[in-house]
Amino acid sequence: MREEMTSQAQIFIIAAAIACLFSAIYLVNVFNEAKLNIIANASGLIVSLFIRFAISWFELDPAWLALPILLATFIPFVIKLALFRRAMI
């Protein structure tokens, strides 16, 4: 039994997979302090929630909801990566 996936389902699956990749990469890095983790994760969450609200408010295509899924983990990843690289210099 084979069912066809809709394009929206494929978008969300890919977004979730990439988000999991970012989470896995920075979970391995124990270099950062707990306070930094809290600030970075909160920043990603705030931006993500704002974008979700905007998508809902402007009644955009639901496929755009993949963007906050990615940003919730990508923003903390970038913050931690930048601070890690700065500490290594």
PDB file of C-alpha atoms in Angstrom:
ATOM      1  CA  MET A   1       0.000   0.000   0.000  1.00  0.00           C
ATOM      2  CA  ARG A   2       1.604   3.230  -1.172  1.00  0.00           C
ATOM      3  CA  GLU A   3       0.093   6.608  -0.488  1.00  0.00           C
ATOM      4  CA  GLU A   4       1.172   9.792  -2.183  1.00  0.00           C
ATOM      5  CA  MET A   5       2.493  12.610  -0.030  1.00  0.00           C
ATOM      6  CA  THR A   6       1.254  16.104  -0.675  1.00  0.00           C
ATOM      7  CA  SER A   7       3.768  18.831  -1.424  1.00  0.00           C
ATOM      8  CA  GLN A   8       2.964  20.499   1.911  1.00  0.00           C
ATOM      9  CA  ALA A   9       3.728  17.277   3.773  1.00  0.00           C
ATOM     10  CA  GLN A  10       7.057  17.012   1.969  1.00  0.00           C
ATOM     11  CA  ILE A  11       7.907  20.632   2.865  1.00  0.00           C
ATOM     12  CA  PHE A  12       7.206  20.052   6.548  1.00  0.00           C
ATOM     13  CA  ILE A  13       9.121  16.771   6.643  1.00  0.00           C
ATOM     14  CA  ILE A  14      12.175  18.390   5.058  1.00  0.00           C
ATOM     15  CA  ALA A  15      11.933  21.408   7.384  1.00  0.00           C
ATOM     16  CA  ALA A  16      11.685  19.168  10.445  1.00  0.00           C
ATOM     17  CA  ALA A  17      14.650  17.083   9.275  1.00  0.00           C
ATOM     18  CA  ILE A  18      16.841  20.151   8.785  1.00  0.00           C
ATOM     19  CA  ALA A  19      15.736  21.537  12.164  1.00  0.00           C
ATOM     20  CA  CYS A  20      16.728  18.227  13.784  1.00  0.00           C
ATOM     21  CA  LEU A  21      20.123  18.479  12.106  1.00  0.00           C
ATOM     22  CA  PHE A  22      20.739  21.924  13.625  1.00  0.00           C
ATOM     23  CA  SER A  23      19.636  20.621  17.030  1.00  0.00           C
ATOM     24  CA  ALA A  24      21.933  17.618  16.812  1.00  0.00           C
ATOM     25  CA  ILE A  25      24.918  19.719  15.788  1.00  0.00           C
ATOM     26  CA  TYR A  26      24.715  22.146  18.661  1.00  0.00           C
ATOM     27  CA  LEU A  27      23.735  19.514  21.224  1.00  0.00           C
ATOM     28  CA  VAL A  28      27.121  17.920  20.649  1.00  0.00           C
ATOM     29  CA  ASN A  29      28.844  21.197  21.458  1.00  0.00           C
ATOM     30  CA  VAL A  30      29.146  21.461  25.255  1.00  0.00           C
ATOM     31  CA  PHE A  31      31.441  24.464  24.994  1.00  0.00           C
ATOM     32  CA  ASN A  32      28.731  27.042  25.603  1.00  0.00           C
ATOM     33  CA  GLU A  33      27.427  28.072  28.988  1.00  0.00           C
ATOM     34  CA  ALA A  34      23.865  27.422  30.106  1.00  0.00           C
ATOM     35  CA  LYS A  35      23.018  31.139  30.107  1.00  0.00           C
ATOM     36  CA  LEU A  36      24.111  31.430  26.478  1.00  0.00           C
ATOM     37  CA  ASN A  37      21.960  28.418  25.554  1.00  0.00           C
ATOM     38  CA  ILE A  38      18.930  29.995  27.186  1.00  0.00           C
ATOM     39  CA  ILE A  39      19.427  33.326  25.396  1.00  0.00           C
ATOM     40  CA  ALA A  40      20.080  31.706  22.020  1.00  0.00           C
ATOM     41  CA  ASN A  41      17.107  29.330  22.275  1.00  0.00           C
ATOM     42  CA  ALA A  42      14.785  32.084  23.483  1.00  0.00           C
ATOM     43  CA  SER A  43      15.855  34.286  20.566  1.00  0.00           C
ATOM     44  CA  GLY A  44      15.039  31.547  18.076  1.00  0.00           C
ATOM     45  CA  LEU A  45      11.708  30.859  19.747  1.00  0.00           C
ATOM     46  CA  ILE A  46      10.666  34.525  19.812  1.00  0.00           C
ATOM     47  CA  VAL A  47      11.491  35.048  16.142  1.00  0.00           C
ATOM     48  CA  SER A  48       9.771  31.791  15.245  1.00  0.00           C
ATOM     49  CA  LEU A  49       6.589  32.681  17.128  1.00  0.00           C
ATOM     50  CA  PHE A  50       6.493  36.160  15.585  1.00  0.00           C
ATOM     51  CA  ILE A  51       6.793  34.707  12.088  1.00  0.00           C
ATOM     52  CA  ARG A  52       4.061  32.148  12.826  1.00  0.00           C
ATOM     53  CA  PHE A  53       1.804  34.971  13.992  1.00  0.00           C
ATOM     54  CA  ALA A  54       2.561  37.006  10.851  1.00  0.00           C
ATOM     55  CA  ILE A  55       1.823  34.012   8.597  1.00  0.00           C
ATOM     56  CA  SER A  56      -1.492  33.538  10.352  1.00  0.00           C
ATOM     57  CA  TRP A  57      -2.333  37.248  10.434  1.00  0.00           C
ATOM     58  CA  PHE A  58      -1.715  37.719   6.708  1.00  0.00           C
ATOM     59  CA  GLU A  59      -3.375  34.358   5.889  1.00  0.00           C
ATOM     60  CA  LEU A  60      -0.397  33.133   3.883  1.00  0.00           C
ATOM     61  CA  ASP A  61      -0.009  29.675   2.375  1.00  0.00           C
ATOM     62  CA  PRO A  62       0.484  27.093   5.166  1.00  0.00           C
ATOM     63  CA  ALA A  63       3.708  25.946   3.468  1.00  0.00           C
ATOM     64  CA  TRP A  64       5.310  29.125   4.864  1.00  0.00           C
ATOM     65  CA  LEU A  65       5.017  27.551   8.332  1.00  0.00           C
ATOM     66  CA  ALA A  66       8.120  25.535   7.447  1.00  0.00           C
ATOM     67  CA  LEU A  67      10.154  28.747   7.867  1.00  0.00           C
ATOM     68  CA  PRO A  68       9.572  29.122  11.628  1.00  0.00           C
ATOM     69  CA  ILE A  69      10.271  25.410  12.087  1.00  0.00           C
ATOM     70  CA  LEU A  70      13.713  25.975  10.592  1.00  0.00           C
ATOM     71  CA  LEU A  71      14.392  29.295  12.300  1.00  0.00           C
ATOM     72  CA  ALA A  72      13.567  27.979  15.784  1.00  0.00           C
ATOM     73  CA  THR A  73      16.733  25.877  15.613  1.00  0.00           C
ATOM     74  CA  PHE A  74      18.792  27.750  13.003  1.00  0.00           C
ATOM     75  CA  ILE A  75      18.962  31.036  14.942  1.00  0.00           C
ATOM     76  CA  PRO A  76      20.363  29.438  18.134  1.00  0.00           C
ATOM     77  CA  PHE A  77      22.747  27.392  15.987  1.00  0.00           C
ATOM     78  CA  VAL A  78      24.114  30.511  14.271  1.00  0.00           C
ATOM     79  CA  ILE A  79      24.447  32.415  17.562  1.00  0.00           C
ATOM     80  CA  LYS A  80      26.331  29.566  19.222  1.00  0.00           C
ATOM     81  CA  LEU A  81      28.497  28.943  16.172  1.00  0.00           C
ATOM     82  CA  ALA A  82      29.477  32.619  15.941  1.00  0.00           C
ATOM     83  CA  LEU A  83      30.377  32.795  19.633  1.00  0.00           C
ATOM     84  CA  PHE A  84      32.266  29.503  19.452  1.00  0.00           C
ATOM     85  CA  ARG A  85      34.320  30.710  16.496  1.00  0.00           C
ATOM     86  CA  ARG A  86      34.988  34.033  18.206  1.00  0.00           C
ATOM     87  CA  ALA A  87      36.233  32.187  21.306  1.00  0.00           C
ATOM     88  CA  MET A  88      38.580  30.092  19.163  1.00  0.00           C
ATOM     89  CA  ILE A  89      40.269  33.115  17.585  1.00  0.00           C
TER      90      ILE A  89
END
